Coordinates of C-alpha atoms in Angstrom, one line a residue:
X75 CA 0.0 0.0 0.0
X76 CA 1.4 3.4 -0.9
X77 CA 2.1 5.7 2.0
X78 CA -0.3 8.6 2.6
X79 CA 1.5 11.5 4.2
X80 CA -0.5 13.3 7.0
X81 CA 0.0 16.9 7.8
X82 CA -2.1 18.9 10.3
X83 CA -2.9 22.5 11.2
X84 CA -5.1 23.1 14.3
X85 CA -8.6 24.4 13.8
X86 CA -7.8 26.9 16.5
X87 CA -5.2 28.6 14.4
X88 CA -7.6 28.5 11.4
X89 CA -10.3 30.1 13.4
X90 CA -8.0 32.9 14.7
X91 CA -6.9 33.7 11.2
X92 CA -10.4 33.8 9.7
X93 CA -11.9 35.7 12.6
X94 CA -9.2 38.4 12.2
X95 CA -11.2 39.5 9.2
X96 CA -8.2 39.9 6.9
X97 CA -9.0 41.4 3.5
X98 CA -6.2 39.3 2.1
X99 CA -3.9 36.7 3.5
X100 CA -1.1 38.0 1.3
X101 CA 0.8 35.9 -1.1
X102 CA 1.0 32.3 0.1
X103 CA 3.9 30.3 -0.9
X104 CA 1.9 27.4 -2.1
X105 CA 3.6 24.4 -3.7
X106 CA 7.1 24.7 -5.1
X107 CA 6.0 22.2 -7.7
X108 CA 8.7 19.8 -6.5
X109 CA 9.4 16.8 -8.7
X110 CA 10.0 13.1 -7.9
X111 CA 10.9 10.1 -10.1
X112 CA 8.6 7.1 -9.9
X113 CA 8.7 4.1 -12.3
X114 CA 11.0 6.0 -14.6
X115 CA 8.6 9.0 -14.8
X116 CA 9.3 12.5 -13.6
X117 CA 6.2 13.6 -11.6
X118 CA 5.3 16.9 -10.0
X119 CA 4.0 16.7 -6.4
X120 CA 0.5 18.1 -5.7
X121 CA -0.7 18.3 -2.1
X122 CA -4.3 17.3 -1.7
X123 CA -6.1 18.0 1.6
X124 CA -9.1 15.9 2.6
X125 CA -11.7 17.4 4.9
X126 CA -12.1 14.3 7.0
X127 CA -10.4 11.0 7.7
X128 CA -9.9 8.6 4.8
X129 CA -13.1 6.8 3.9
X130 CA -15.3 6.0 0.9
X131 CA -16.5 9.5 1.0
X132 CA -13.4 10.3 -1.0
X133 CA -13.3 7.0 -2.9
X134 CA -12.9 8.4 -6.4
X135 CA -9.6 10.0 -5.5
X136 CA -8.3 6.8 -4.0
X137 CA -9.4 4.8 -7.0
X138 CA -7.7 7.3 -9.3
X139 CA -4.5 7.1 -7.2
X140 CA -4.4 3.3 -7.1
X141 CA -5.1 3.0 -10.8
X142 CA -2.3 5.4 -11.7
X143 CA -4.5 8.1 -13.3
X144 CA -2.6 10.9 -11.5
X145 CA 0.7 9.5 -12.6
X146 CA -0.6 9.4 -16.2
X147 CA -1.1 13.1 -15.8
X148 CA 2.4 13.7 -14.5
X149 CA 1.2 14.1 -10.9
X150 CA 2.6 12.6 -7.7
X151 CA -0.5 13.1 -5.6
X152 CA 0.1 13.5 -1.8
X153 CA -3.2 12.8 -0.1
X154 CA -3.3 14.5 3.3
X155 CA -5.7 13.2 5.9
X156 CA -8.2 15.5 7.6
X157 CA -9.8 15.2 11.0
X158 CA -11.7 17.0 13.7
X159 CA -8.9 19.6 14.2
X160 CA -8.4 20.3 10.5
X161 CA -10.1 23.1 8.5
X162 CA -9.5 22.1 4.9
X163 CA -10.4 25.5 3.4
X164 CA -7.8 27.1 5.8
X165 CA -5.2 24.6 4.8
X166 CA -5.6 25.4 1.2
X167 CA -6.0 29.1 1.7
X168 CA -2.6 29.4 3.4
X169 CA -0.8 27.1 1.0
X170 CA -0.4 24.1 3.3
X171 CA -2.1 22.2 0.5
X172 CA -2.6 23.0 -3.2
X173 CA -6.0 21.5 -3.6
X174 CA -8.5 20.2 -1.1
X175 CA -12.1 19.2 -0.3
X176 CA -14.4 21.5 1.7
X177 CA -18.1 22.2 2.1
X178 CA -19.1 25.0 -0.2
X179 CA -20.6 27.0 2.7
X180 CA -17.3 26.6 4.5
X181 CA -15.4 28.0 1.5
X182 CA -17.5 31.1 0.9
X183 CA -16.3 33.1 4.0
X184 CA -12.6 32.6 2.9
X185 CA -13.4 33.8 -0.6
X186 CA -15.2 36.9 0.7
X187 CA -12.3 37.9 2.9
X188 CA -9.9 37.8 0.0
X189 CA -8.0 34.6 0.7
X190 CA -6.5 33.0 -2.5
X191 CA -9.0 30.2 -2.8
X192 CA -11.7 29.1 -5.3
X193 CA -13.9 26.1 -6.1
X194 CA -12.9 24.2 -9.2
X195 CA -15.2 21.1 -9.0
X196 CA -18.1 19.6 -7.1
X197 CA -18.0 16.0 -6.0
X198 CA -21.5 15.7 -4.4
X199 CA -24.2 16.9 -6.7
X200 CA -26.8 16.8 -3.9
X201 CA -26.6 17.4 -0.2
X202 CA -26.1 14.3 2.0
X203 CA -27.3 15.7 5.3
X204 CA -30.6 14.6 6.8
X205 CA -32.3 14.6 10.2
X206 CA -33.1 11.3 11.8
X207 CA -35.4 10.4 14.7
X208 CA -36.9 7.2 16.1
X209 CA -40.2 6.4 14.5
X210 CA -41.7 6.1 18.0
X211 CA -41.1 9.8 18.5
X212 CA -43.8 10.7 15.9
X213 CA -41.4 13.3 14.3
X214 CA -42.2 13.1 10.6
X215 CA -42.0 16.6 9.1
X216 CA -40.1 19.8 9.8
X217 CA -43.1 21.2 11.6
X218 CA -42.8 18.4 14.2
X219 CA -39.4 19.8 15.3
X220 CA -41.1 22.4 17.4
X221 CA -40.1 21.9 21.1
X222 CA -37.6 19.2 20.3
X223 CA -33.9 18.7 21.0
X224 CA -32.1 18.7 17.7
X225 CA -28.5 17.4 17.4
X226 CA -26.3 19.5 15.1
X227 CA -22.7 19.5 14.2
X228 CA -22.3 23.1 15.3
X229 CA -19.8 25.1 13.4
X230 CA -19.6 22.7 10.4
X231 CA -23.1 21.5 9.4
X232 CA -25.7 23.5 11.4
X233 CA -26.7 26.0 8.8
X234 CA -28.9 23.7 6.8
X235 CA -30.8 23.0 10.0
X236 CA -31.3 26.7 10.6
X237 CA -32.4 27.2 7.0
X238 CA -35.0 24.4 7.4
X239 CA -36.4 25.8 10.6
X240 CA -36.7 29.3 9.1
X241 CA -38.5 27.9 6.1
X242 CA -41.3 26.5 8.3
X243 CA -41.4 29.5 10.6
X244 CA -39.6 28.1 13.6
X245 CA -37.1 30.2 15.6
X246 CA -33.9 28.2 16.2
X247 CA -33.4 30.0 19.5
X248 CA -37.0 29.9 20.9
X249 CA -38.9 27.1 19.3
X250 CA -36.5 24.2 19.7
X251 CA -33.2 23.4 21.4
X252 CA -30.1 23.0 19.3
X253 CA -27.7 20.5 21.0
X254 CA -24.0 20.1 19.9
X255 CA -23.8 16.6 18.5
X256 CA -20.6 14.5 18.5
X257 CA -19.7 12.2 15.6
X258 CA -21.7 9.2 16.9
X259 CA -25.4 8.4 17.0
X260 CA -25.2 7.6 20.7
X261 CA -27.3 10.6 21.9
X262 CA -30.2 9.6 19.7
X263 CA -30.0 5.9 20.5
X264 CA -29.9 6.8 24.2
X265 CA -32.8 9.2 23.9
X266 CA -30.7 12.2 25.0
X267 CA -31.9 14.1 21.9
X268 CA -35.0 13.8 19.8
X269 CA -33.4 14.3 16.4
X270 CA -29.9 13.7 15.2
X271 CA -28.0 15.0 12.2
X272 CA -26.9 12.3 9.8
X273 CA -25.2 11.8 6.5
X274 CA -27.0 9.3 4.3
X275 CA -23.7 7.6 3.6
X276 CA -22.5 7.2 7.2
X277 CA -24.6 7.9 10.3
X278 CA -27.9 6.7 8.7
X279 CA -26.2 3.4 8.1
X280 CA -24.8 3.4 11.6
X281 CA -28.3 3.6 13.0
X282 CA -29.3 0.5 11.1
X283 CA -26.1 -1.3 12.2
X284 CA -27.1 -0.4 15.8
X285 CA -30.3 -2.5 15.5
X286 CA -32.9 -0.1 14.0
X287 CA -34.6 -1.0 10.8
X288 CA -35.4 1.6 8.2
X289 CA -39.0 1.4 9.4
X290 CA -37.7 2.4 12.9
X291 CA -36.2 5.6 11.6
X292 CA -38.0 8.7 10.5
X293 CA -36.0 10.9 8.1
X294 CA -36.3 14.6 7.2
X295 CA -34.4 15.2 4.0
X296 CA -33.1 18.7 3.5
X297 CA -33.3 18.3 -0.3
X298 CA -37.1 17.8 0.0
X299 CA -37.4 21.2 1.4
X300 CA -34.9 22.9 -0.9
X301 CA -32.6 23.5 2.0
X302 CA -29.8 21.2 1.0
X303 CA -26.3 22.9 1.0
X304 CA -23.5 21.7 -1.2
X305 CA -20.8 19.7 0.4
X306 CA -17.5 18.3 -0.9
X307 CA -16.4 21.0 -3.2
X308 CA -12.9 20.7 -4.8
X309 CA -11.0 23.9 -3.9
X310 CA -7.7 25.2 -5.0
X311 CA -5.1 27.8 -3.9
X312 CA -5.2 30.5 -6.6
X313 CA -1.6 31.7 -5.8
X314 CA -0.4 28.2 -6.5
X315 CA -2.6 27.9 -9.6
X316 CA -1.0 31.0 -11.0
X317 CA 2.5 29.4 -10.9
X318 CA 4.1 28.3 -14.1
X319 CA 2.9 24.8 -15.0
X320 CA 0.1 24.7 -12.4
X321 CA -2.6 25.1 -14.9
X322 CA -1.7 21.8 -16.5
X323 CA -1.5 20.2 -13.1
X324 CA -5.0 21.4 -12.2
X325 CA -6.4 20.2 -15.5
X326 CA -4.6 16.8 -15.1
X327 CA -5.9 16.5 -11.5
X328 CA -9.4 17.1 -12.6
X329 CA -9.2 14.6 -15.5
X330 CA -7.7 11.9 -13.4
X331 CA -10.2 12.5 -10.6
X332 CA -13.1 12.4 -13.0
X333 CA -11.9 9.0 -14.2
X334 CA -11.5 7.8 -10.7
X335 CA -14.9 8.9 -9.6
X336 CA -16.4 7.4 -12.8
X337 CA -14.9 4.0 -11.9
X338 CA -15.8 4.2 -8.3
X339 CA -19.5 5.1 -9.0
X340 CA -19.7 2.3 -11.6
X341 CA -18.5 -0.3 -9.1
X342 CA -18.7 1.2 -5.5
X343 CA -18.0 -2.2 -3.8
X344 CA -14.7 -2.5 -5.7
X345 CA -13.9 1.1 -4.7
X346 CA -14.6 0.3 -1.1
X347 CA -12.1 -2.6 -1.3
X348 CA -9.5 -0.1 -2.5
X349 CA -10.3 2.5 0.2
X350 CA -10.2 -0.2 2.9
X351 CA -6.4 -0.2 2.7
X352 CA -6.4 3.5 3.9
X353 CA -9.0 3.6 6.6
X354 CA -8.6 3.1 10.3
X355 CA -9.9 -0.5 10.3
X356 CA -10.3 -0.5 14.1
X357 CA -13.1 2.1 13.8
X358 CA -15.2 0.7 10.9
X359 CA -15.9 -2.5 8.9
X360 CA -15.5 -3.3 5.3
X361 CA -19.3 -4.0 5.1
X362 CA -20.0 -0.5 6.4
X363 CA -17.6 1.0 3.8
X364 CA -19.3 -1.0 1.0
X365 CA -22.8 0.2 2.1
X366 CA -21.5 3.7 2.4
X367 CA -19.9 3.6 -1.0
X368 CA -23.2 2.9 -2.7
X369 CA -24.8 6.0 -1.1
X370 CA -21.8 8.1 -2.0
X371 CA -22.1 7.0 -5.6
X372 CA -25.7 8.1 -5.7
X373 CA -24.6 11.6 -4.5
X374 CA -21.7 11.9 -6.9
X375 CA -23.3 10.4 -10.0
X376 CA -27.1 11.0 -9.9
X377 CA -27.2 11.5 -13.7
X378 CA -24.9 8.6 -14.7
X379 CA -21.4 7.5 -14.2
X380 CA -19.7 8.7 -17.4
X381 CA -16.4 10.4 -16.6
X382 CA -17.4 13.7 -18.3
X383 CA -20.4 13.9 -15.9
X384 CA -18.3 13.8 -12.8
X385 CA -17.4 16.7 -10.6
X386 CA -19.4 19.2 -12.6
X387 CA -20.4 22.6 -11.2
X388 CA -24.1 23.5 -11.3
X389 CA -25.3 27.1 -11.0
X390 CA -28.7 26.1 -9.5
X391 CA -27.3 24.2 -6.6
X392 CA -24.5 26.6 -5.9
X393 CA -26.9 29.6 -6.1
X394 CA -29.2 28.1 -3.4
X395 CA -26.2 27.5 -1.1
X396 CA -25.1 31.1 -1.6
X397 CA -28.6 32.4 -0.8
X398 CA -28.7 30.4 2.4
X399 CA -25.2 31.7 3.4
X400 CA -26.4 35.2 2.9
X401 CA -29.5 34.7 5.0
X402 CA -27.6 33.4 7.9
X403 CA -24.7 35.9 7.7
X404 CA -22.1 33.3 6.8
X405 CA -21.2 35.8 4.1
X406 CA -22.2 39.5 3.9
X407 CA -22.5 40.0 0.2
X408 CA -23.4 37.9 -2.8
X409 CA -20.0 36.9 -4.4
X410 CA -19.3 38.0 -8.0
X411 CA -17.7 34.6 -8.6
X412 CA -17.8 31.5 -6.6
X413 CA -16.0 29.0 -8.9
X414 CA -13.7 28.6 -11.8
X415 CA -14.9 25.9 -14.2
X416 CA -12.1 26.3 -16.7
X417 CA -10.1 23.4 -15.4
X418 CA -13.2 21.1 -15.4
X419 CA -14.0 22.2 -19.0
X420 CA -10.4 21.6 -20.1
X421 CA -10.5 18.2 -18.4
X422 CA -13.7 17.2 -20.2
X423 CA -12.1 18.2 -23.5
X424 CA -9.1 16.0 -22.7
X425 CA -11.4 13.0 -22.2
X426 CA -12.8 13.2 -25.8

């Protein structure tokens, strides 16, 4: 198994830098475009920051890595693990990584404050977040949330909840209680909260693995209320992108990743087998990763698994996320430009 280098920057440092309200973070050094030799090829190193720990959530990148698609593009991809103390948008914005994965609503404040960062692709075409409750609670619709304790990943994935509550006329501070939720489903299973946040590809599966059937779980899907916010955007440091030769690296990264995601979504079980070599096997099972991979494929490839359909940027979905961010003061003004699709378009042309 190839070694995956791990680098970290504390979320505390990231929070201090962002809250300082800098109009620009200056010129980050970015990558020096160092080269290495592998299998007789000269490759350029590209640092790629995940937003969380290795899992099938990022399966397309691991598939592309293992199948040599990045090497075919002249790239030595260095996949950097994320974690609870990592803010991927901050890592990319300061040049600790060249490219990364971040929730779109986590990226927008950095763009607004002038950091050298932009979205270049979109992995998930639909939001994965949902609210889950036990069927015995009788909570079936958003209106039923009044007076309930709602688990939220405060600071990372709470804004879709606020948007949903606002849409049905509920005040998040008066009509319900928002409880900071950890990354387990224990609080819901132990009846400490009435409703829990869950991703369809992970926590929803965890509930079933804990003994609940699908009939035992009521689900409120944010997409059904047009409150879904885009996750897993591919972001890049624009200072690095402006360096000589980086444009070709960006295009090559996108093309290789599109191929990897196409393969992964076509055969998610095989993708899970590949990713299994990189996960913390003491904290999950191969069966869970395979079940998760199928759900990830449905989010990344809702319109088919052809490579040219992968990682595309859609104005409609991006626009709704921007609107929600404006409403809840994540950003102050509507951005003139959220993304740069030139690398995606060039990658598509290269696939033909």
